Short mmCIF file of C-alpha atoms in Angstrom, two decimals:
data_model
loop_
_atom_site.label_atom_id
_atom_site.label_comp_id
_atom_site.label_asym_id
_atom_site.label_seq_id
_atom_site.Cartn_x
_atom_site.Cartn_y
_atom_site.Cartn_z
CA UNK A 1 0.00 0.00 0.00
CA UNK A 2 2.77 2.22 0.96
CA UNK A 3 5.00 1.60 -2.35
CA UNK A 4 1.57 2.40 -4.66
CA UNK A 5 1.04 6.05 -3.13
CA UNK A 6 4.03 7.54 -4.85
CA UNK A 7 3.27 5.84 -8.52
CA UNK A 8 -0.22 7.53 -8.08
CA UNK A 9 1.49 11.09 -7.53
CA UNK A 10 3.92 11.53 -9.45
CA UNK A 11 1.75 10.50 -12.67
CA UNK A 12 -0.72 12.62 -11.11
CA UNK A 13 1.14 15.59 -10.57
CA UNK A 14 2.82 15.37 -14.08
CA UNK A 15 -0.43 15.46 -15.91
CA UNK A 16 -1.22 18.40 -13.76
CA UNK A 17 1.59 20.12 -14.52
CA UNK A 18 1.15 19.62 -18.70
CA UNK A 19 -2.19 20.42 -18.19
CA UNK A 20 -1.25 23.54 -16.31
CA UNK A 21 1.43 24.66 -19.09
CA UNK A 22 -0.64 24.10 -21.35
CA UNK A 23 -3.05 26.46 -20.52
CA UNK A 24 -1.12 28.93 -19.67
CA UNK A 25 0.68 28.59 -22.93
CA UNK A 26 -2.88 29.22 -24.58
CA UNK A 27 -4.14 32.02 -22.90
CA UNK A 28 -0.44 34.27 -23.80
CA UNK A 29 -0.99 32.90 -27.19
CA UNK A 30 -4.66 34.24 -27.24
CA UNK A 31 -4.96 37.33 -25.38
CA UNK A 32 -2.87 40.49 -25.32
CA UNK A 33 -0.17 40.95 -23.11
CA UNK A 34 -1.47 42.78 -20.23
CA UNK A 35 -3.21 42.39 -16.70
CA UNK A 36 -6.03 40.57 -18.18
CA UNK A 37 -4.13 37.62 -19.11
CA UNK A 38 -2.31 37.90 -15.74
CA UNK A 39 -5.46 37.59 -14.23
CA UNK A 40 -6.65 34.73 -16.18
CA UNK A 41 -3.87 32.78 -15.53
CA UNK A 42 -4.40 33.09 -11.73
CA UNK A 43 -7.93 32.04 -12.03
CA UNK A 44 -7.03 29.12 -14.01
CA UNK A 45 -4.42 28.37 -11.66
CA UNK A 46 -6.42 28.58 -8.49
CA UNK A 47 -9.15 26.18 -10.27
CA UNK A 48 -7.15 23.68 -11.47
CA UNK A 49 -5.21 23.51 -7.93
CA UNK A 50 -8.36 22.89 -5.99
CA UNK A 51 -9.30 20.14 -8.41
CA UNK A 52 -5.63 18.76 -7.21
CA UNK A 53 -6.64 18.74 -3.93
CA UNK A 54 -9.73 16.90 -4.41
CA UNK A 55 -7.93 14.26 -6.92
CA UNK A 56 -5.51 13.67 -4.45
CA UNK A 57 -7.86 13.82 -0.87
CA UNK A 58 -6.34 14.04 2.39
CA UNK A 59 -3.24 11.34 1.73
CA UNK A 60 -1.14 13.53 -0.07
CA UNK A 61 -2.35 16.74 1.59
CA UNK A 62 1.07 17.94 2.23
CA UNK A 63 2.20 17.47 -1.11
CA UNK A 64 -0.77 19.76 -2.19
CA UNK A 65 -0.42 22.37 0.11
CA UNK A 66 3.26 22.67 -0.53
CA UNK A 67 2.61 22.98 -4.57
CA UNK A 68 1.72 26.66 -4.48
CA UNK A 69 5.06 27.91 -2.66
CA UNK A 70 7.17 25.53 -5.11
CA UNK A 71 5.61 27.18 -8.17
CA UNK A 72 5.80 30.62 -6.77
CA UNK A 73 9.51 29.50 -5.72
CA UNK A 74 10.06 28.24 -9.85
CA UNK A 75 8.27 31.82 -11.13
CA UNK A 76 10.87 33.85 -9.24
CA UNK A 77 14.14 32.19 -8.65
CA UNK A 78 14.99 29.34 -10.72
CA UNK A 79 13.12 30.53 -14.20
CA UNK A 80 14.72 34.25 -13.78
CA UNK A 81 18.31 32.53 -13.35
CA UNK A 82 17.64 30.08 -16.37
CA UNK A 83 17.33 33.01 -18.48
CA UNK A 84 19.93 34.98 -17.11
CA UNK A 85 21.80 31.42 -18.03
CA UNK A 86 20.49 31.66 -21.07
CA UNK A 87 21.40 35.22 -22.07
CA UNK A 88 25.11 34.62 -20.89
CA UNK A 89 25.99 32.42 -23.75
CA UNK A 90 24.30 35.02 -26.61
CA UNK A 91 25.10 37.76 -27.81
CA UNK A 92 21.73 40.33 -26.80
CA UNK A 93 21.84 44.58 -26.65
CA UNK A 94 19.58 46.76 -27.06
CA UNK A 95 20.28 46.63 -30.71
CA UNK A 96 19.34 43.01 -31.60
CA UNK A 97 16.85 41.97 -28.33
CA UNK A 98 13.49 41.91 -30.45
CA UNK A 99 16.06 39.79 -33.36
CA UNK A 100 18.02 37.12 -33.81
CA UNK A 101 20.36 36.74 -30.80
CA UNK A 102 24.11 34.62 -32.14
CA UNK A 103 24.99 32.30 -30.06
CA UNK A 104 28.67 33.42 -28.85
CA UNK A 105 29.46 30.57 -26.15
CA UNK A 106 31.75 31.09 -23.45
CA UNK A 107 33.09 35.10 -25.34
CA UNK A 108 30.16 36.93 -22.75
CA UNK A 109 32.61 35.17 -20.03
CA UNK A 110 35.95 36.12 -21.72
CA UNK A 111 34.74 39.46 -22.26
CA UNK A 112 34.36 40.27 -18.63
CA UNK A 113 37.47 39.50 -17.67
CA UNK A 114 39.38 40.99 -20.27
CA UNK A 115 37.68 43.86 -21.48
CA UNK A 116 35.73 45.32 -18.66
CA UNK A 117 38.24 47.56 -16.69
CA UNK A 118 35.56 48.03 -13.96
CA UNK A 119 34.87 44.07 -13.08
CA UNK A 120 37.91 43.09 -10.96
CA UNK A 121 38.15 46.67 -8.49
CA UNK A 122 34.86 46.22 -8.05
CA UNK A 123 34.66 42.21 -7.11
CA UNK A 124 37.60 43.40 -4.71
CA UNK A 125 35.68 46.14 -3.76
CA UNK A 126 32.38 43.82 -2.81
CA UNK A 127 34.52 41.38 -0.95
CA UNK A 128 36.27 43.81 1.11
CA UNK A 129 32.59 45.49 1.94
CA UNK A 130 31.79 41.86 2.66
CA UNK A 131 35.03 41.00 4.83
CA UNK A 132 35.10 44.27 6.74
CA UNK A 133 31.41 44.77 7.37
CA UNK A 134 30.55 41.54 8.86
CA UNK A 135 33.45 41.68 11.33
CA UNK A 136 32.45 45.52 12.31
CA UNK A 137 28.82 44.48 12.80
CA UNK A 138 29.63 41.28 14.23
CA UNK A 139 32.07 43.18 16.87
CA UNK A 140 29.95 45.47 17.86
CA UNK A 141 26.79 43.82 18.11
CA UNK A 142 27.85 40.88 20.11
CA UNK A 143 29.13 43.86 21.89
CA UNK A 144 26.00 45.78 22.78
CA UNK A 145 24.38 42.64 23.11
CA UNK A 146 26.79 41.87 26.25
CA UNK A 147 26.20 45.42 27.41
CA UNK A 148 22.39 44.97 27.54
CA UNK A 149 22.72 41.40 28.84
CA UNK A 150 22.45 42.33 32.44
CA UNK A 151 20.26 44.79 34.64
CA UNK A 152 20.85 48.29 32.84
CA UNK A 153 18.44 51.48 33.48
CA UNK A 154 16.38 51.97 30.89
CA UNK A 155 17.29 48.63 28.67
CA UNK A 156 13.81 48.03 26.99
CA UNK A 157 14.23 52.12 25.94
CA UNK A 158 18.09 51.24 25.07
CA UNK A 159 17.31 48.58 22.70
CA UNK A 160 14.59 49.95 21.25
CA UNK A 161 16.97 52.81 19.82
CA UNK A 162 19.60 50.97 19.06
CA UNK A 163 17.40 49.17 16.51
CA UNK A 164 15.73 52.34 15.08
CA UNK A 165 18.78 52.30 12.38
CA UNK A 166 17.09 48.92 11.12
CA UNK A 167 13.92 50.08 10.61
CA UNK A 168 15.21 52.95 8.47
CA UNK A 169 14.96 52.65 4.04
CA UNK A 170 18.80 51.89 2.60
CA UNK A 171 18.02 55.16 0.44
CA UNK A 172 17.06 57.35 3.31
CA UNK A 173 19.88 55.73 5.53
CA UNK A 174 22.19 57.19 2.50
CA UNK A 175 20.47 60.50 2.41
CA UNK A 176 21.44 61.07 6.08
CA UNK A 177 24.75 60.28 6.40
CA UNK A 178 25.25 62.33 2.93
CA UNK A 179 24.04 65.57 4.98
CA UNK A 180 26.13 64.19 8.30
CA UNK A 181 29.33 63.87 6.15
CA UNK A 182 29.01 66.62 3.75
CA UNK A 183 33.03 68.71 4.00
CA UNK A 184 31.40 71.86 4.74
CA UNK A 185 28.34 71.87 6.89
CA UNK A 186 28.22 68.33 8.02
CA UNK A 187 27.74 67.43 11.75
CA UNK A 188 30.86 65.31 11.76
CA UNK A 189 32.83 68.19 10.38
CA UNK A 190 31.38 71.12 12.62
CA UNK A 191 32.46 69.02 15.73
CA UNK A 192 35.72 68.68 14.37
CA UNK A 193 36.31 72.14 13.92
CA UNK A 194 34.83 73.27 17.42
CA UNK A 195 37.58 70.87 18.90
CA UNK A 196 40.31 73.04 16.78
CA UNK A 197 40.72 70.21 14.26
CA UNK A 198 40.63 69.89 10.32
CA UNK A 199 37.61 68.60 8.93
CA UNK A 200 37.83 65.60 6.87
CA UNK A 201 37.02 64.75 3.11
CA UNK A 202 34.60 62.04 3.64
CA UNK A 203 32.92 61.64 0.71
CA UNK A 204 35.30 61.92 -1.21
CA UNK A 205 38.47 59.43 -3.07
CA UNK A 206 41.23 60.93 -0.89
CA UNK A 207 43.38 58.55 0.95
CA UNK A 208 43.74 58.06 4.69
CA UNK A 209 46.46 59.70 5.43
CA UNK A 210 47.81 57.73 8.45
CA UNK A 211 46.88 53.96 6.14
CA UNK A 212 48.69 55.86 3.40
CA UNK A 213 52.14 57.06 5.85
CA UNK A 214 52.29 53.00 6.33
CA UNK A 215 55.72 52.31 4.74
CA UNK A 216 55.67 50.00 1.97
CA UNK A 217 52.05 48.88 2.57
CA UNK A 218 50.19 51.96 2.60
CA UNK A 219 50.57 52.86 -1.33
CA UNK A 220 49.74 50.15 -2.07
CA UNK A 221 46.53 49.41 0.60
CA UNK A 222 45.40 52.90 -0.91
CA UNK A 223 45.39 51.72 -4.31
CA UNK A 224 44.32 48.11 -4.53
CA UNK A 225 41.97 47.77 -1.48
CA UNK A 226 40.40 51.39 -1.39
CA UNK A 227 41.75 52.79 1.54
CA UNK A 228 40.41 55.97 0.98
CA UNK A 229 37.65 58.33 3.28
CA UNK A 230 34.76 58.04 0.29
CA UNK A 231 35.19 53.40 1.05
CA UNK A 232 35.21 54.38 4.81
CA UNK A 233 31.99 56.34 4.89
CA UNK A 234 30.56 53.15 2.84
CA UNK A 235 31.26 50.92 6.19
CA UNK A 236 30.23 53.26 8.61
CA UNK A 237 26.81 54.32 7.29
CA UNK A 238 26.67 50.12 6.56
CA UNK A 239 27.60 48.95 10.11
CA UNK A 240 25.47 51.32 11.43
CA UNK A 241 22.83 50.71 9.75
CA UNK A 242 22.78 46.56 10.14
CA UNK A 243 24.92 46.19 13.24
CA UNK A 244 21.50 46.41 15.33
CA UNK A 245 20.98 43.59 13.52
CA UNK A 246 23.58 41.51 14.84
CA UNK A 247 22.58 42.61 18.20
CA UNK A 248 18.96 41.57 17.86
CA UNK A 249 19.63 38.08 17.28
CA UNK A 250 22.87 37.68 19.50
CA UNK A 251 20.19 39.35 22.39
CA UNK A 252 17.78 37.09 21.85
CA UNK A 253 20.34 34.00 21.73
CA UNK A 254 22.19 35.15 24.92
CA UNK A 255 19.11 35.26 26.67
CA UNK A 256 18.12 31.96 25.47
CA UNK A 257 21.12 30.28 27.04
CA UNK A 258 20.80 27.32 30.08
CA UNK A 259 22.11 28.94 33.05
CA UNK A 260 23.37 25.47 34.94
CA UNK A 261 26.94 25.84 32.91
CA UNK A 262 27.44 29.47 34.27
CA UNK A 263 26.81 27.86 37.72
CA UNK A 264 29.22 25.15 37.27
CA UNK A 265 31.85 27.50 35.82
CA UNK A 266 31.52 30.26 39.07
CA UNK A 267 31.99 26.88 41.27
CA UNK A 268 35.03 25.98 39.38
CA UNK A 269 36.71 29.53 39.55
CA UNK A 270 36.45 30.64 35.83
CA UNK A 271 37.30 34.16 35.00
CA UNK A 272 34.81 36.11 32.76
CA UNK A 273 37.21 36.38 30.11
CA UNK A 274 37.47 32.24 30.50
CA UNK A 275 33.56 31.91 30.67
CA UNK A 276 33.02 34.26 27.48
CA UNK A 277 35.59 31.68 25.21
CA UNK A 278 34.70 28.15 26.71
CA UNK A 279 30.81 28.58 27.42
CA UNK A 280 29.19 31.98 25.75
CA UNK A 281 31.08 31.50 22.59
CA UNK A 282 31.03 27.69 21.72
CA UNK A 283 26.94 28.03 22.92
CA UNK A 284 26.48 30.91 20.61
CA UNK A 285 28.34 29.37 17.09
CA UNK A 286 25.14 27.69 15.65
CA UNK A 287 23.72 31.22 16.00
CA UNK A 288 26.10 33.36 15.02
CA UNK A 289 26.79 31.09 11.89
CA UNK A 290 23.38 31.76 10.56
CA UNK A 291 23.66 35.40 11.58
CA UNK A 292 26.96 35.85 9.71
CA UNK A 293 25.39 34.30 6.64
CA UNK A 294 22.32 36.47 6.36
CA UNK A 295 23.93 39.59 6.57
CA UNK A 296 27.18 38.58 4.50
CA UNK A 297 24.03 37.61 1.94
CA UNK A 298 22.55 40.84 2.38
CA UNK A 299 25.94 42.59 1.95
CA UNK A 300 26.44 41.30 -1.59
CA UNK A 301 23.01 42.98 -2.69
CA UNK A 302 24.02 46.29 -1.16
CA UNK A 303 22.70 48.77 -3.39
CA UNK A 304 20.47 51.72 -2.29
CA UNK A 305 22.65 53.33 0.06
CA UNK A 306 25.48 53.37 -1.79
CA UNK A 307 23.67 55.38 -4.73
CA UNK A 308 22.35 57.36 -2.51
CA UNK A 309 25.91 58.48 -0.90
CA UNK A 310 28.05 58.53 -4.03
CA UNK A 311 25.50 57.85 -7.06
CA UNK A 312 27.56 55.88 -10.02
CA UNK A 313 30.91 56.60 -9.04
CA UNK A 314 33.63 54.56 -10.00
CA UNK A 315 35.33 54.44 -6.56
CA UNK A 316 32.77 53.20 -4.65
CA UNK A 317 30.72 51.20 -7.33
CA UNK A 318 30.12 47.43 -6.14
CA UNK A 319 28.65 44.77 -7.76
CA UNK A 320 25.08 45.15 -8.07
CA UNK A 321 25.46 48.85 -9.34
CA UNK A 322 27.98 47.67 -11.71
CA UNK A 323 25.40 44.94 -12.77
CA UNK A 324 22.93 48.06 -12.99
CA UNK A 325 25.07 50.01 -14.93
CA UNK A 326 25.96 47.34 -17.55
CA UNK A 327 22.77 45.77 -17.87
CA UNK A 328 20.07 48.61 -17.83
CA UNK A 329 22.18 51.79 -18.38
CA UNK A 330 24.18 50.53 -21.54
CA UNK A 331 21.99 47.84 -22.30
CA UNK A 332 24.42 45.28 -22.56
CA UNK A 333 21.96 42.48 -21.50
CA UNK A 334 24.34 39.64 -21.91
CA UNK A 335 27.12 40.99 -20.15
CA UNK A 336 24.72 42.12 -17.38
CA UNK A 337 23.39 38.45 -17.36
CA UNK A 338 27.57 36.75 -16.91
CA UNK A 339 27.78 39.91 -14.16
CA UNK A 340 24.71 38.69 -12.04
CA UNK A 341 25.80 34.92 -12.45
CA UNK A 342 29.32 35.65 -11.30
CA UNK A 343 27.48 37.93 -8.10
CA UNK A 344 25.35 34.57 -7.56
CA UNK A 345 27.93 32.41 -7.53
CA UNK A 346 30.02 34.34 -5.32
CA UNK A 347 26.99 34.14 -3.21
CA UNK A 348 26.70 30.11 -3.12
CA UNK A 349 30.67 30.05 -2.44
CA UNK A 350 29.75 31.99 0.74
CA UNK A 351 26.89 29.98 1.11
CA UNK A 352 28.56 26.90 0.82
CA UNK A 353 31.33 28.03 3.22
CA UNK A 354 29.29 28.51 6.05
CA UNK A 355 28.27 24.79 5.56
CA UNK A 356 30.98 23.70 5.78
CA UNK A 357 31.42 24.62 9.29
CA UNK A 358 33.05 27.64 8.99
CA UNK A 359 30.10 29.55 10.64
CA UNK A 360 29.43 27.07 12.94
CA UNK A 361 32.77 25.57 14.25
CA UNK A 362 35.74 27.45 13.45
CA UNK A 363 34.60 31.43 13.99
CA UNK A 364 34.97 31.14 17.90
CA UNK A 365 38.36 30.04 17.29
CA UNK A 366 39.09 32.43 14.24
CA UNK A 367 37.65 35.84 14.76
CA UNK A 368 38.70 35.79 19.23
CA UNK A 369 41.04 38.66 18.69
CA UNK A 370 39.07 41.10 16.82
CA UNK A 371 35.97 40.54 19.30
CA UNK A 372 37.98 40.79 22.30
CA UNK A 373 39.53 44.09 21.34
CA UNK A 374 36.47 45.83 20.17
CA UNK A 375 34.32 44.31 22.92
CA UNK A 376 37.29 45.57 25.70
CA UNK A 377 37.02 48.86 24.17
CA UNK A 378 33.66 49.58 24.50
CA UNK A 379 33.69 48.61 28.51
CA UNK A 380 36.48 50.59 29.15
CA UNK A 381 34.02 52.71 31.55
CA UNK A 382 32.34 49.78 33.37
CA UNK A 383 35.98 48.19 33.67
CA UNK A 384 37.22 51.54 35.85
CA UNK A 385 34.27 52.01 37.57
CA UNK A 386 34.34 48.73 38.94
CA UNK A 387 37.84 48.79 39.74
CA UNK A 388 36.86 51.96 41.59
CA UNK A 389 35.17 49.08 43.70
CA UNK A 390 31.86 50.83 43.57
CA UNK A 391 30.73 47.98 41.01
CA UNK A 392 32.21 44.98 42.48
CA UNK A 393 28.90 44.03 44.09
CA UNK A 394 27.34 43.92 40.92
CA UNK A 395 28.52 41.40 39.00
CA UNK A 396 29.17 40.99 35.54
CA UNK A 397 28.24 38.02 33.64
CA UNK A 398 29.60 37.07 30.07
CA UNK A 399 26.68 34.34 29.53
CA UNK A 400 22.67 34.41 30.55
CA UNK A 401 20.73 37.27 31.95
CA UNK A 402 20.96 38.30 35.55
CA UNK A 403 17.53 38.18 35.71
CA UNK A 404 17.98 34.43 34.87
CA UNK A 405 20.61 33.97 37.61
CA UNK A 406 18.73 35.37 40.21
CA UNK A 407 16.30 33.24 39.61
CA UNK A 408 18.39 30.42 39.93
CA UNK A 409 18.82 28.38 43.09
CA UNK A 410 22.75 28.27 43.41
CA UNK A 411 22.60 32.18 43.11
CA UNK A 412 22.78 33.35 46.76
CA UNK A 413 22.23 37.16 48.20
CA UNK A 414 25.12 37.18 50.10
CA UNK A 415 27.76 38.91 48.02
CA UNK A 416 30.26 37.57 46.07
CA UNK A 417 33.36 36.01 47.62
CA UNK A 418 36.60 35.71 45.42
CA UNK A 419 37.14 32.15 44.32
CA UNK A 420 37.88 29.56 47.16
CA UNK A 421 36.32 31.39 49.83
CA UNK A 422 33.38 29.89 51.40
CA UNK A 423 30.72 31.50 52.99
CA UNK A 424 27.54 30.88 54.89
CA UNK A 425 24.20 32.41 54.16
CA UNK A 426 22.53 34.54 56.74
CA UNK A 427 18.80 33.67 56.01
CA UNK A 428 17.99 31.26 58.94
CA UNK A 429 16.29 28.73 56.60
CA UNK A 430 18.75 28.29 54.13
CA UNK A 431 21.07 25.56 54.68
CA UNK A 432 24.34 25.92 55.81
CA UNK A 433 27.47 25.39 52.95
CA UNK A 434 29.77 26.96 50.48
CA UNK A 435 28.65 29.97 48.08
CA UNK A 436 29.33 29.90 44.57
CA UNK A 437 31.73 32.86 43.81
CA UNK A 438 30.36 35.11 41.51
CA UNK A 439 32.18 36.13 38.65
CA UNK A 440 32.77 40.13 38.40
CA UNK A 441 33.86 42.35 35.21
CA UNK A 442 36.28 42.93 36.49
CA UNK A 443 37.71 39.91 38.30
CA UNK A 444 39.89 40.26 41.50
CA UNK A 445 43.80 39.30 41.80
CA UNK A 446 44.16 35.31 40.87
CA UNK A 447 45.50 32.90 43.70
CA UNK A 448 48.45 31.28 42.92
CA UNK A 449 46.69 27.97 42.01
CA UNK A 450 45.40 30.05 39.13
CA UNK A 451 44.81 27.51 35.85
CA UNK A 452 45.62 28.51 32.08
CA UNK A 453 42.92 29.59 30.19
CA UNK A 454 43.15 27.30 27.85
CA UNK A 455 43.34 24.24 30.58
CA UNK A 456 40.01 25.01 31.74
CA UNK A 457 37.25 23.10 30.92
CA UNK A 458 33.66 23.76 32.81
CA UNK A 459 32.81 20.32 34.83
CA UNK A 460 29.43 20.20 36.41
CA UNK A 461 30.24 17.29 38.26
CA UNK A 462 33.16 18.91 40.30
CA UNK A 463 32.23 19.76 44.11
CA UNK A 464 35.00 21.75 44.72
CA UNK A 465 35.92 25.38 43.78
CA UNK A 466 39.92 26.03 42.72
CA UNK A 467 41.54 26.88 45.92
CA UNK A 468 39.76 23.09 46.84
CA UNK A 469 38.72 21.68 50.01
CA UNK A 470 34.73 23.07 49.63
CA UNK A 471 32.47 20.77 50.95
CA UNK A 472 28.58 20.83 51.48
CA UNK A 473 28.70 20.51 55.33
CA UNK A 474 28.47 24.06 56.78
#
């Protein structure tokens, strides 16, 4: 019974499918192009799909109710790139597109490569948006998600402006940081020259002069991987634009992780700089592999906010405007077709490197230093004023919430001991033992005994704290 459903469905599905086509074919033969025949094909679409359904009754229901997102799926992805396929390997302008195309082969392919002066700057151009972007954004999301993952005044208010950038149109994103940039009367600019400084050219090709002073490197940094002011204002209006969404989803994931590891860790002694790279990191690869891959998706299709900034500049122009510019502007459809396939497959490369486990097992091991600086930056504040030893008391946690930590039952009111000290709560109904030591931002001087970072490993099962000798009778 089981082996018979399948020869039923795909015969049925087939004849659907012709019959379908078919149809369709008849009514754009018949009718004018135009929203009537649009229309038509919908109806005759949506009739011959519910006479599907009842062909096929409730044992291959989810085969049916799939069938509407697969052809919608066919219509706009794989039919557009079969034609762009299609186009590549002709010979079609503006000239000959309603005549015979010749068939040229693989000369759309060579052409790119040897006669477009544009193509290679701006491939490196859209990799090094790619590259640099999702390590700003990464940075300084995971960042402010850190920041806001304990008890801050005003947090719901605090988020909810750090993801206003979001929210915001690409164009209109563009169209802001044009009038914050601008040489003369820019924001940026005007605070410069209150603080007695020189404003800088920021929309515009000049070179940064301290990249530039580098010796050796800097020429050439300038001229093959535009380091230049008008590239720079390209990441900064980009990373702050996306980074809230970084810190969105790393939020969301932070609060989402178990608590009981944390515990075990403050048991065993771990630092928070040990707890951040053995437990918050390896818990948080899945996510930020997926994270990393939307937005270095998203990167590649960057497009509004550049033309607003800079328009169809040369020195800034990335892949998709150069795809614009070649494709609609001179009408070179065929070469606009090979430039969209090469941007697609550099897409699946990504794609396909993130499977591969880059995203998901070797990040935490490959992008440490980066985080670690940017992230140490940004507390610089919280690190002095709890140093002060005004902040000691309230903790600082690399991992879950605190609301999640007060909640849980190792957690005790009773301050927070350094590692190895033992301490007895003061509630008379509590039983009597050792407090977990609560890891602070700023953590205080190591005992000898201290471990490597590197030798730790977070075991659950250990009783005992690193100085040793803890045990559950008071």
């Amino acid at each position: 019974m089981g082996t018979q459903r399948p020869a039923r469905l795909i015969p049925t599905l087939c004849l659907w499918a012709a019959v379908l086509a078919g149809a369709w074919g008849i009514i754009w033969r018949l009718l004018p192009t135009g929203p009537g025949a649009v229309l038509l094909c919908g109806v005759t679409f949506v009739g011959l799909y519910v006479a599907l359904m009842v062909r096929l009754g409730d044992a291959h229901l989810s085969y049916t109710l799939l069938l509407p997102a697969m052809v919608l799926l066919l219509g706009v992805t794989v039919i557009p790139i079969a034609f762009l396929a299609y186009l590549a390997f002709f010979r079609v302008t503006i000239l000959n597109f309603r005549g015979r195309w010749p068939f040229v082969g693989l000369e759309n392919f060579l052409s790119v490569f040897r006669d477009d002066p544009q193509f290679l700057p701006t491939l490196v151009r859209t990799l090094e948006l790619l590259v640099l972007g999702l390590l700003l954004q990464f940075a300084l999301g995971l960042g402010m998600a850190l920041w806001l993952n304990r008890r801050v005044r005003f947090e719901s208010l605090l988020a909810t402006l750090i993801l206003l950038p979001m929210m915001t149109n690409s164009i209109v994103v563009g169209m802001l940081w044009k009038h914050l940039l601008n040489f003369y009367n820019g924001l940026f600019n005007l605070l410069l020259n209150l603080l007695g400084l020189e404003g800088i050219p920021w929309l515009t090709p000049a070179p940064i002069e301290w990249v530039q002073s580098l010796p050796a490197l800097g020429p050439w940094l300038v001229e093959h991987l535009n380091a230049n002011y008008a590239f720079l204002s390209i990441l900064i209006t980009n990373t702050w634009q996306w980074m809230p969404f970084m810190f969105l989803l790393l939020r969301a994931a932070l609060r989402s992780l178990p608590v009981e590891p944390y515990e075990a860790a403050r048991i065993d002694g771990a630092g928070p700089w040990q707890t951040f790279w053995f437990l918050t990191l390896p818990l948080l690869k899945g996510v930020i592999g997926v994270v990393l891959l939307v937005r270095a998706i998203d990167i590649l299709k960057t497009f509004g906010m550049i033309w607003a900034l800079f328009g169809n500049a040369t020195i800034t122009r990335v892949m998709p405007i150069h795809i614009y510019t070649v494709g609609i502007q001179t009408q070179d459809y065929s070469q606009g077709a090979v430039l969209s396939l090469i941007l697609a497959a550099v897409s699946v490369l990504v794609y396909w490197a993130f499977q591969q486990g880059f995203g998901r097992r070797a990040l935490a091991r490959v992008c440490p230093c980066a985080i670690s600086c940017v992230v140490a930056a940004s507390r610089l504040p919280w690190v002095l004023w709890s140093w002060s030893g005004s902040g000691r008391s309230s903790g600082w946690s690399w991992g879950p919430s605190s609301r999640a930590r007060a909640s849980s039952p190792t957690n005790s009111s009773s301050g927070s001991p350094r590692p190895g000290r033992t301490t007895t709560p003061s509630s008379p109904g509590m039983p009597s033992g050792p407090t977990p030591p609560t890891v602070s931002w700023w953590p205080s001087p190591p005992p000898s005994s201290r471990w490597r970072p590197r030798s730790w490993r977070p075991t659950p099962s250990r009783a005992t704290g690193p100085a040793g000798g803890c045990s559950n009778s008071g």
